[in-house]
Amino acid sequence: MTETTFFEEASALLGPRGLTRDPELVDAWLTDWRGRFKGKACALASPASAEEVSALVKLCAKHDVPIVPQGGNSGMCGGATPDESGTAVLLSLRRMDAIRAIDADAGQAVCEAGVILQKLHEAVEAGGMRFPLTLGGKGSATIGGLISTNAGGTQVLQHGSMRAQVLGLEAVLADGQIFNAMTALKKDNRGFDLKQLLIGSEGTLGIVTAATLRIVPAIGERRVIWAGMDSLETARALLLKCQHGAGHALEGFEVLAQSTLEDVLRHLPGSRGPLAGKHAWHALIELVAEPGEAGKIDQLAEGMMVSSFESGLIEDATIAANESQAEAFWLLRDSIAPAEREKGPAVQHDISVPVERMPAFVAAAVPRIEQEWPGTEAIAFGHLGDGNVHFHVIAPHGIDPSGWYKTDGKAISAQVYEMVTQWDGSISAEHGIGQLKRDELGRLGNPVALDIMRKVKQALDPQGLLNPGKLVPLAQGGATP
Amino acid sequence: MTETTFFEEASALLGPRGLTRDPELVDAWLTDWRGRFKGKACALASPASAEEVSALVKLCAKHDVPIVPQGGNSGMCGGATPDESGTAVLLSLRRMDAIRAIDADAGQAVCEAGVILQKLHEAVEAGGMRFPLTLGGKGSATIGGLISTNAGGTQVLQHGSMRAQVLGLEAVLADGQIFNAMTALKKDNRGFDLKQLLIGSEGTLGIVTAATLRIVPAIGERRVIWAGMDSLETARALLLKCQHGAGHALEGFEVLAQSTLEDVLRHLPGSRGPLAGKHAWHALIELVAEPGEAGKIDQLAEGMMVSSFESGLIEDATIAANESQAEAFWLLRDSIAPAEREKGPAVQHDISVPVERMPAFVAAAVPRIEQEWPGTEAIAFGHLGDGNVHFHVIAPHGIDPSGWYKTDGKAISAQVYEMVTQWDGSISAEHGIGQLKRDELGRLGNPVALDIMRKVKQALDPQGLLNPGKLVPLAQGGATP
C-alpha cells in the first residue's frame, strides 16, 4: 500500500526525531494561534536540514502528499494549519534553529528558518547590533514564518517589513530542488529576483529553510513621546512634521482614540494615562539616536513638541522621563488587543490604505459600520505611519457570540473589505491571507493580479502540494490552485 | 495576408504618430547604445497610453508578432535591440512621457514609462525634493527602462537601486492585460509581490507603462572628500569607518587605482589630481546633510578624515572647498570610462561580489588576467560600497581590435565571469543581461534559478513574444524560452 510505503520511506529519511504520527505530539500544532481553525495531519515531520526538507518534499511529490509548512504557529490567518482531510504532512521547521553567523561589519545575520525572533534579537544584541523588526509574537514566531508572511510590526515606518530585511534566502521548491540565494549581494541583475517571489508567498511556492538578514547598529538612546490631539487628520499632520523634523530618527508612530485608551486603562490595573486631560486622538512617537547622542535627541523631541503645541497641532504632550516610563507608554499601546478582547466578541481587520487617506477612511468607515449594525463599536488603532490600522468591530453587548460571528460578524467584515478595496487599500496589510481571507481575496482582489498568481503557482507547483488551500484563491471555475 | 492585416490593424489602432515603417525613422533605434548589436524591425510603434500598448500587444499575440520594448535605448547589454530577423515590432515608450503628480508630503512621484530621468530630476527638484537615483545616461534613460533593468548608479549605497524606488507599477502583460498596481501602500500582504517580478525582468514578462516612485528630501549640503590609501583592503576599512561614523549621511563611496587616476588626468586637459602625492588607491566619498547643517557636516567630514589619518588608515585626504571643486572631483570619477576608451580596445565587466570580499577578489583577478594574457592591463574601479566594480581589461597596445575581441577578449570575459561565479558574485551587478550576457548566464547561472526563471517566463508569456532572446537563457535542449 502506497501510504505505508510513504511513512516507511519518510521515517527512514528523517529518523525517529524527524517524523512522528503520535497524536499527543502532533495535535498541539493543528490549531491556529487564534483558535479559529483546527486541522488534521497524517504526520508531523521535523527535518534537521535543507537536505532533509528536500528529500521529504521529493517523497511527498512522488506519493502526492500535501505539505503544510509551519514555523512558530503564531500566524493570524490559519496559514500554517492543515485542512480537515488529514492527508497532509505538517512540516515543522522548528528543529532548524541554528544562528550560523553574525557579522556586524557586513551588517548581516545568517540563520535557519526555525530560529525564534526573540533568540535572533538576543544574539544580534550580544554583538552590539540589532535586528530592526519586532512584533507581539516574537517569543514564538520564527524567521521562516516571518519571511513567508512578510511580517510587519512596529518598526516598519523606518526599517520596512520583513521583505526589506531579507538579503539572501534558501528555500526548497515543490519538486524538492534547493534554491540557494544566500549570498548577500548589494547589486545583482541576473534576471528575475526570485527571492522576492518567495517572500510573502506563505509556503505556497517554496519552503524557506534559511536566510541572510540585515542587521543595523544598536540604539543608543530613545525618547518616547505621548501626544494628544483633536483628530486623526491632525495626527497625520503631526506625523509629517515628525518625518520632516526627525528623518531617520523617527522609528514609530502609533495612534489610538480616547475611548480605546480608556478601555486599556480599565484593563490594566493601576495604570494611568500619560496626559492629564482627554483628547480625541493620541499618538505614541518613538525617536532613536546612536549612543552618546542624548543631548541631541532631547533637543529634537522637546523642540518638535514645543513647536507642535505652539502651532496648535497638539493639545498636550509628554516625553517619557526614563526607560521604565517609556516601557509603560508602550505597554498601553501593546495592551489594546487584550483590552478589546475583554469587551466581548469582535471581528478584526488588519487593513491599509495610502497613508494620506487613512484619516478620511476612518472618519467614513467608523460611523458607517456603527450605523448599519446598531450596538457595535468600531475602533481603529495602530501604525498610522504605515497607512495601516487594525480596524476592530466589537459586537453589541450581551449578544450570543457564535451566532453573531456567523451572521453580522461575517457581513461586517465583508463590508469593511469592500470599503478598503474602494479606497485602493489592502484587505491584508500585514497578517497575510492564509485560509482566513482567501475567499475574500478571490472576491475583491485585482483580477489581473489573481490571474498572474494562479499562473505562477501552477508553474512552480503543478501538483498543488505546497500549502494547498492557502493564499491563492480558486480560479473562477473552482479548480484548486 | 496576415502580415498586411497586422499592419493595417496596428495603424488603425495607433494612428500615424503611433506607427511607422519608414526606415529613416526606424533605423536610428535599431543599434544599441554601445554599437555592438544591430537588429531589424518590421515597424516602430509609439503608443500614447497603456490602453494603446494593451491593444497593440493583443494584436501582436493574435498575429504571433514579437515585441521589443525600448525606452531611451541607453542599455549596456543590447536588451532593447531586436534580432536580425526583422519580424519584431520595436515598441517605443518615449511618447508616454507625462509626469502625472509629485507629492512631497507623501514622498511620491507618479510618472509614465517614457519620462527621461533628467526630466524627472528637474521636476522633483522644482518641488523641493529629489529622486535618489542617478547615472551617466540620465539624459536618455527612461523610467520604464530603468525599472525594467533595475538600474543602479552612484547613490545605491544609501538609497538602493531602482527596485527600492518603485512604490507602485503599471505594466502590460503578454496577453495584453493591464496590471495596475500603482497605488503605493506601505504595507500590503495580499499574496505574491508581482511588481517585484516585473522590476529587472527586461521586458520579458511585461511592458512597464507607468510607476509611482519614491522621492526624498533635497540635499541641503554636501561634502566631497578625496582620500589616498595604500590598498583596496584599506579602502574597505575606511568605508566601514565612514558607514559607522556618518550613517545615513554617507551617499557615495567610489574607488580607483593610481594608474586609473593618471589615465584620467591625461585624458582631461588641464586637470590635476586632488592630492599632491601618489597613492596606490583613491576613494571619492560624498557626505550629505539637510539644509542648514553645514557646521555639522563639516565637523563630521573633518573629524573622520583627521582620525583616519591619525590612525594610519589614509595617507592623505582633502575636502572639496566648494561646489565647483566637488564637481571637479566627481568629473575625475565620471571620466574613467572615456579615459579608458582612449587607451584602446577593452572588454568591460560590470560585476559584484560580497562587499567584504571585493579587495581580495581584485587582488586575485588582476594579476591572473594580466599573467594569462600578457600585454593586457586589468583595472577595477567604481562602487566599492555596493560590492560592485567595473572590471575592464585593456587589449595589448597596437593589436588588431576586431580579431582580439573575438579571440582573447572573449576568453578573458569568460575567465572573469568564471572567477566571479567562484567567488559567489554576479556577472551582472547593474547593467543586466540583455542579449550580451544571456549565454554566459545560461553557462554559469544557478541551475535551480534558471529553471524557475524559465517556468515563470513560460507561464506568463507562453507564446514567447515579449523581448525574445533576451535575459532568459535557452533551456538545455535549446528550446527558445
PDB file of N, CA, C and O in Angstrom, chain A residues 239-285:
ATOM      1  N   LEU A 239       2.497  63.552  12.092  1.00  0.00           N
ATOM      2  CA  LEU A 239       3.380  62.541  11.505  1.00  0.00           C
ATOM      3  C   LEU A 239       4.299  63.176  10.461  1.00  0.00           C
ATOM      4  O   LEU A 239       5.518  62.953  10.463  1.00  0.00           O
ATOM      5  N   LEU A 240       3.723  63.976   9.574  1.00  0.00           N
ATOM      6  CA  LEU A 240       4.531  64.641   8.542  1.00  0.00           C
ATOM      7  C   LEU A 240       5.582  65.535   9.170  1.00  0.00           C
ATOM      8  O   LEU A 240       6.743  65.555   8.758  1.00  0.00           O
ATOM      9  N   LYS A 241       5.165  66.272  10.197  1.00  0.00           N
ATOM     10  CA  LYS A 241       6.109  67.154  10.889  1.00  0.00           C
ATOM     11  C   LYS A 241       7.262  66.348  11.489  1.00  0.00           C
ATOM     12  O   LYS A 241       8.428  66.743  11.396  1.00  0.00           O
ATOM     13  N   CYS A 242       6.932  65.225  12.097  1.00  0.00           N
ATOM     14  CA  CYS A 242       7.972  64.368  12.691  1.00  0.00           C
ATOM     15  C   CYS A 242       8.888  63.792  11.615  1.00  0.00           C
ATOM     16  O   CYS A 242      10.102  63.708  11.798  1.00  0.00           O
ATOM     17  N   GLN A 243       8.294  63.378  10.493  1.00  0.00           N
ATOM     18  CA  GLN A 243       9.119  62.811   9.428  1.00  0.00           C
ATOM     19  C   GLN A 243      10.089  63.852   8.881  1.00  0.00           C
ATOM     20  O   GLN A 243      11.255  63.551   8.643  1.00  0.00           O
ATOM     21  N   HIS A 244       9.610  65.062   8.695  1.00  0.00           N
ATOM     22  CA  HIS A 244      10.496  66.113   8.192  1.00  0.00           C
ATOM     23  C   HIS A 244      11.532  66.519   9.237  1.00  0.00           C
ATOM     24  O   HIS A 244      12.690  66.708   8.930  1.00  0.00           O
ATOM     25  N   GLY A 245      11.078  66.613  10.479  1.00  0.00           N
ATOM     26  CA  GLY A 245      11.962  67.118  11.522  1.00  0.00           C
ATOM     27  C   GLY A 245      12.958  66.081  12.024  1.00  0.00           C
ATOM     28  O   GLY A 245      14.101  66.413  12.336  1.00  0.00           O
ATOM     29  N   ALA A 246      12.525  64.821  12.106  1.00  0.00           N
ATOM     30  CA  ALA A 246      13.376  63.801  12.729  1.00  0.00           C
ATOM     31  C   ALA A 246      14.033  62.886  11.706  1.00  0.00           C
ATOM     32  O   ALA A 246      15.036  62.234  12.007  1.00  0.00           O
ATOM     33  N   GLY A 247      13.489  62.798  10.498  1.00  0.00           N
ATOM     34  CA  GLY A 247      14.092  61.957   9.462  1.00  0.00           C
ATOM     35  C   GLY A 247      14.263  60.522   9.929  1.00  0.00           C
ATOM     36  O   GLY A 247      13.320  59.887  10.403  1.00  0.00           O
ATOM     37  N   HIS A 248      15.501  60.031   9.828  1.00  0.00           N
ATOM     38  CA  HIS A 248      15.778  58.643  10.179  1.00  0.00           C
ATOM     39  C   HIS A 248      15.627  58.352  11.662  1.00  0.00           C
ATOM     40  O   HIS A 248      15.625  57.196  12.067  1.00  0.00           O
ATOM     41  N   ALA A 249      15.533  59.395  12.482  1.00  0.00           N
ATOM     42  CA  ALA A 249      15.398  59.168  13.925  1.00  0.00           C
ATOM     43  C   ALA A 249      13.991  58.711  14.306  1.00  0.00           C
ATOM     44  O   ALA A 249      13.788  58.165  15.386  1.00  0.00           O
ATOM     45  N   LEU A 250      13.017  58.891  13.419  1.00  0.00           N
ATOM     46  CA  LEU A 250      11.641  58.518  13.741  1.00  0.00           C
ATOM     47  C   LEU A 250      11.436  57.023  13.501  1.00  0.00           C
ATOM     48  O   LEU A 250      11.447  56.556  12.374  1.00  0.00           O
ATOM     49  N   GLU A 251      11.242  56.268  14.566  1.00  0.00           N
ATOM     50  CA  GLU A 251      11.110  54.803  14.423  1.00  0.00           C
ATOM     51  C   GLU A 251       9.693  54.300  14.638  1.00  0.00           C
ATOM     52  O   GLU A 251       9.383  53.164  14.299  1.00  0.00           O
ATOM     53  N   GLY A 252       8.842  55.097  15.264  1.00  0.00           N
ATOM     54  CA  GLY A 252       7.494  54.592  15.497  1.00  0.00           C
ATOM     55  C   GLY A 252       6.500  55.730  15.575  1.00  0.00           C
ATOM     56  O   GLY A 252       6.821  56.829  16.070  1.00  0.00           O
ATOM     57  N   PHE A 253       5.295  55.489  15.047  1.00  0.00           N
ATOM     58  CA  PHE A 253       4.238  56.486  15.142  1.00  0.00           C
ATOM     59  C   PHE A 253       2.925  55.722  15.170  1.00  0.00           C
ATOM     60  O   PHE A 253       2.409  55.290  14.142  1.00  0.00           O
ATOM     61  N   GLU A 254       2.393  55.515  16.364  1.00  0.00           N
ATOM     62  CA  GLU A 254       1.182  54.717  16.563  1.00  0.00           C
ATOM     63  C   GLU A 254       0.066  55.629  17.063  1.00  0.00           C
ATOM     64  O   GLU A 254       0.329  56.602  17.777  1.00  0.00           O
ATOM     65  N   VAL A 255      -1.155  55.297  16.704  1.00  0.00           N
ATOM     66  CA  VAL A 255      -2.288  56.133  17.138  1.00  0.00           C
ATOM     67  C   VAL A 255      -3.381  55.298  17.796  1.00  0.00           C
ATOM     68  O   VAL A 255      -3.530  54.109  17.522  1.00  0.00           O
ATOM     69  N   LEU A 256      -4.121  55.943  18.676  1.00  0.00           N
ATOM     70  CA  LEU A 256      -5.320  55.335  19.260  1.00  0.00           C
ATOM     71  C   LEU A 256      -6.281  56.450  19.685  1.00  0.00           C
ATOM     72  O   LEU A 256      -5.854  57.584  19.936  1.00  0.00           O
ATOM     73  N   ALA A 257      -7.549  56.110  19.739  1.00  0.00           N
ATOM     74  CA  ALA A 257      -8.576  57.090  20.116  1.00  0.00           C
ATOM     75  C   ALA A 257      -8.733  57.124  21.638  1.00  0.00           C
ATOM     76  O   ALA A 257      -8.311  56.210  22.353  1.00  0.00           O
ATOM     77  N   GLN A 258      -9.343  58.197  22.134  1.00  0.00           N
ATOM     78  CA  GLN A 258      -9.563  58.359  23.575  1.00  0.00           C
ATOM     79  C   GLN A 258     -10.307  57.151  24.163  1.00  0.00           C
ATOM     80  O   GLN A 258      -9.925  56.618  25.206  1.00  0.00           O
ATOM     81  N   SER A 259     -11.363  56.697  23.493  1.00  0.00           N
ATOM     82  CA  SER A 259     -12.154  55.582  24.036  1.00  0.00           C
ATOM     83  C   SER A 259     -11.318  54.309  24.125  1.00  0.00           C
ATOM     84  O   SER A 259     -11.470  53.511  25.056  1.00  0.00           O
ATOM     85  N   THR A 260     -10.411  54.140  23.167  1.00  0.00           N
ATOM     86  CA  THR A 260      -9.532  52.968  23.203  1.00  0.00           C
ATOM     87  C   THR A 260      -8.577  53.068  24.384  1.00  0.00           C
ATOM     88  O   THR A 260      -8.351  52.079  25.105  1.00  0.00           O
ATOM     89  N   LEU A 261      -8.044  54.248  24.614  1.00  0.00           N
ATOM     90  CA  LEU A 261      -7.157  54.445  25.772  1.00  0.00           C
ATOM     91  C   LEU A 261      -7.905  54.129  27.064  1.00  0.00           C
ATOM     92  O   LEU A 261      -7.364  53.469  27.966  1.00  0.00           O
ATOM     93  N   GLU A 262      -9.148  54.562  27.147  1.00  0.00           N
ATOM     94  CA  GLU A 262      -9.919  54.295  28.368  1.00  0.00           C
ATOM     95  C   GLU A 262     -10.146  52.795  28.569  1.00  0.00           C
ATOM     96  O   GLU A 262     -10.078  52.290  29.689  1.00  0.00           O
ATOM     97  N   ASP A 263     -10.395  52.071  27.499  1.00  0.00           N
ATOM     98  CA  ASP A 263     -10.525  50.613  27.592  1.00  0.00           C
ATOM     99  C   ASP A 263      -9.235  49.991  28.135  1.00  0.00           C
ATOM    100  O   ASP A 263      -9.266  49.082  28.966  1.00  0.00           O
ATOM    101  N   VAL A 264      -8.111  50.492  27.630  1.00  0.00           N
ATOM    102  CA  VAL A 264      -6.819  49.952  28.067  1.00  0.00           C
ATOM    103  C   VAL A 264      -6.597  50.247  29.550  1.00  0.00           C
ATOM    104  O   VAL A 264      -6.150  49.376  30.312  1.00  0.00           O
ATOM    105  N   LEU A 265      -6.920  51.456  29.991  1.00  0.00           N
ATOM    106  CA  LEU A 265      -6.697  51.830  31.395  1.00  0.00           C
ATOM    107  C   LEU A 265      -7.576  50.989  32.323  1.00  0.00           C
ATOM    108  O   LEU A 265      -7.145  50.589  33.399  1.00  0.00           O
ATOM    109  N   ARG A 266      -8.801  50.682  31.857  1.00  0.00           N
ATOM    110  CA  ARG A 266      -9.673  49.788  32.656  1.00  0.00           C
ATOM    111  C   ARG A 266      -9.081  48.385  32.721  1.00  0.00           C
ATOM    112  O   ARG A 266      -9.177  47.688  33.715  1.00  0.00           O
ATOM    113  N   HIS A 267      -8.446  47.985  31.615  1.00  0.00           N
ATOM    114  CA  HIS A 267      -7.915  46.622  31.520  1.00  0.00           C
ATOM    115  C   HIS A 267      -6.654  46.433  32.357  1.00  0.00           C
ATOM    116  O   HIS A 267      -6.412  45.349  32.902  1.00  0.00           O
ATOM    117  N   LEU A 268      -5.852  47.472  32.480  1.00  0.00           N
ATOM    118  CA  LEU A 268      -4.572  47.371  33.202  1.00  0.00           C
ATOM    119  C   LEU A 268      -4.733  47.926  34.614  1.00  0.00           C
ATOM    120  O   LEU A 268      -4.798  49.148  34.793  1.00  0.00           O
ATOM    121  N   PRO A 269      -4.756  47.089  35.629  1.00  0.00           N
ATOM    122  CA  PRO A 269      -4.955  47.591  36.988  1.00  0.00           C
ATOM    123  C   PRO A 269      -3.825  48.549  37.387  1.00  0.00           C
ATOM    124  O   PRO A 269      -2.653  48.271  37.135  1.00  0.00           O
ATOM    125  N   GLY A 270      -4.223  49.671  37.986  1.00  0.00           N
ATOM    126  CA  GLY A 270      -3.215  50.616  38.478  1.00  0.00           C
ATOM    127  C   GLY A 270      -2.579  51.493  37.428  1.00  0.00           C
ATOM    128  O   GLY A 270      -1.690  52.281  37.743  1.00  0.00           O
ATOM    129  N   SER A 271      -3.015  51.354  36.183  1.00  0.00           N
ATOM    130  CA  SER A 271      -2.398  52.179  35.145  1.00  0.00           C
ATOM    131  C   SER A 271      -3.055  53.558  35.094  1.00  0.00           C
ATOM    132  O   SER A 271      -4.169  53.751  35.570  1.00  0.00           O
ATOM    133  N   ARG A 272      -2.325  54.507  34.519  1.00  0.00           N
ATOM    134  CA  ARG A 272      -2.911  55.827  34.310  1.00  0.00           C
ATOM    135  C   ARG A 272      -2.477  56.367  32.940  1.00  0.00           C
ATOM    136  O   ARG A 272      -1.447  55.968  32.390  1.00  0.00           O
ATOM    137  N   GLY A 273      -3.279  57.239  32.411  1.00  0.00           N
ATOM    138  CA  GLY A 273      -2.972  57.822  31.112  1.00  0.00           C
ATOM    139  C   GLY A 273      -1.794  58.762  31.200  1.00  0.00           C
ATOM    140  O   GLY A 273      -1.595  59.425  32.227  1.00  0.00           O
ATOM    141  N   PRO A 274      -1.002  58.863  30.142  1.00  0.00           N
ATOM    142  CA  PRO A 274       0.173  59.733  30.180  1.00  0.00           C
ATOM    143  C   PRO A 274      -0.179  61.219  30.287  1.00  0.00           C
ATOM    144  O   PRO A 274       0.604  61.995  30.819  1.00  0.00           O
ATOM    145  N   LEU A 275      -1.344  61.616  29.797  1.00  0.00           N
ATOM    146  CA  LEU A 275      -1.713  63.029  29.816  1.00  0.00           C
ATOM    147  C   LEU A 275      -2.838  63.275  30.819  1.00  0.00           C
ATOM    148  O   LEU A 275      -3.642  62.368  31.092  1.00  0.00           O
ATOM    149  N   ALA A 276      -2.910  64.498  31.328  1.00  0.00           N
ATOM    150  CA  ALA A 276      -3.911  64.815  32.354  1.00  0.00           C
ATOM    151  C   ALA A 276      -5.332  64.853  31.774  1.00  0.00           C
ATOM    152  O   ALA A 276      -6.279  64.340  32.375  1.00  0.00           O
ATOM    153  N   GLY A 277      -5.494  65.449  30.617  1.00  0.00           N
ATOM    154  CA  GLY A 277      -6.834  65.649  30.074  1.00  0.00           C
ATOM    155  C   GLY A 277      -7.230  64.605  29.046  1.00  0.00           C
ATOM    156  O   GLY A 277      -6.516  63.632  28.808  1.00  0.00           O
ATOM    157  N   LYS A 278      -8.407  64.818  28.475  1.00  0.00           N
ATOM    158  CA  LYS A 278      -8.895  63.941  27.413  1.00  0.00           C
ATOM    159  C   LYS A 278      -8.604  64.566  26.047  1.00  0.00           C
ATOM    160  O   LYS A 278      -8.687  65.776  25.879  1.00  0.00           O
ATOM    161  N   HIS A 279      -8.306  63.695  25.090  1.00  0.00           N
ATOM    162  CA  HIS A 279      -8.047  64.161  23.721  1.00  0.00           C
ATOM    163  C   HIS A 279      -8.671  63.166  22.768  1.00  0.00           C
ATOM    164  O   HIS A 279      -8.624  61.952  23.022  1.00  0.00           O
ATOM    165  N   ALA A 280      -9.242  63.657  21.700  1.00  0.00           N
ATOM    166  CA  ALA A 280      -9.945  62.749  20.778  1.00  0.00           C
ATOM    167  C   ALA A 280      -9.017  61.646  20.289  1.00  0.00           C
ATOM    168  O   ALA A 280      -9.380  60.478  20.228  1.00  0.00           O
ATOM    169  N   TRP A 281      -7.786  61.996  19.948  1.00  0.00           N
ATOM    170  CA  TRP A 281      -6.800  61.021  19.476  1.00  0.00           C
ATOM    171  C   TRP A 281      -5.482  61.197  20.216  1.00  0.00           C
ATOM    172  O   TRP A 281      -5.129  62.296  20.643  1.00  0.00           O
ATOM    173  N   HIS A 282      -4.756  60.075  20.313  1.00  0.00           N
ATOM    174  CA  HIS A 282      -3.441  60.062  20.960  1.00  0.00           C
ATOM    175  C   HIS A 282      -2.421  59.458  19.999  1.00  0.00           C
ATOM    176  O   HIS A 282      -2.750  58.529  19.251  1.00  0.00           O
ATOM    177  N   ALA A 283      -1.199  59.984  20.054  1.00  0.00           N
ATOM    178  CA  ALA A 283      -0.112  59.401  19.258  1.00  0.00           C
ATOM    179  C   ALA A 283       1.033  59.000  20.173  1.00  0.00           C
ATOM    180  O   ALA A 283       1.371  59.720  21.117  1.00  0.00           O
ATOM    181  N   LEU A 284       1.593  57.831  19.892  1.00  0.00           N
ATOM    182  CA  LEU A 284       2.791  57.356  20.587  1.00  0.00           C
ATOM    183  C   LEU A 284       3.924  57.443  19.576  1.00  0.00           C
ATOM    184  O   LEU A 284       3.863  56.819  18.514  1.00  0.00           O
ATOM    185  N   ILE A 285       4.943  58.213  19.904  1.00  0.00           N
ATOM    186  CA  ILE A 285       6.019  58.501  18.943  1.00  0.00           C
ATOM    187  C   ILE A 285       7.347  58.051  19.533  1.00  0.00           C
ATOM    188  O   ILE A 285       7.644  58.373  20.685  1.00  0.00           O
TER     189      ILE A 285
END
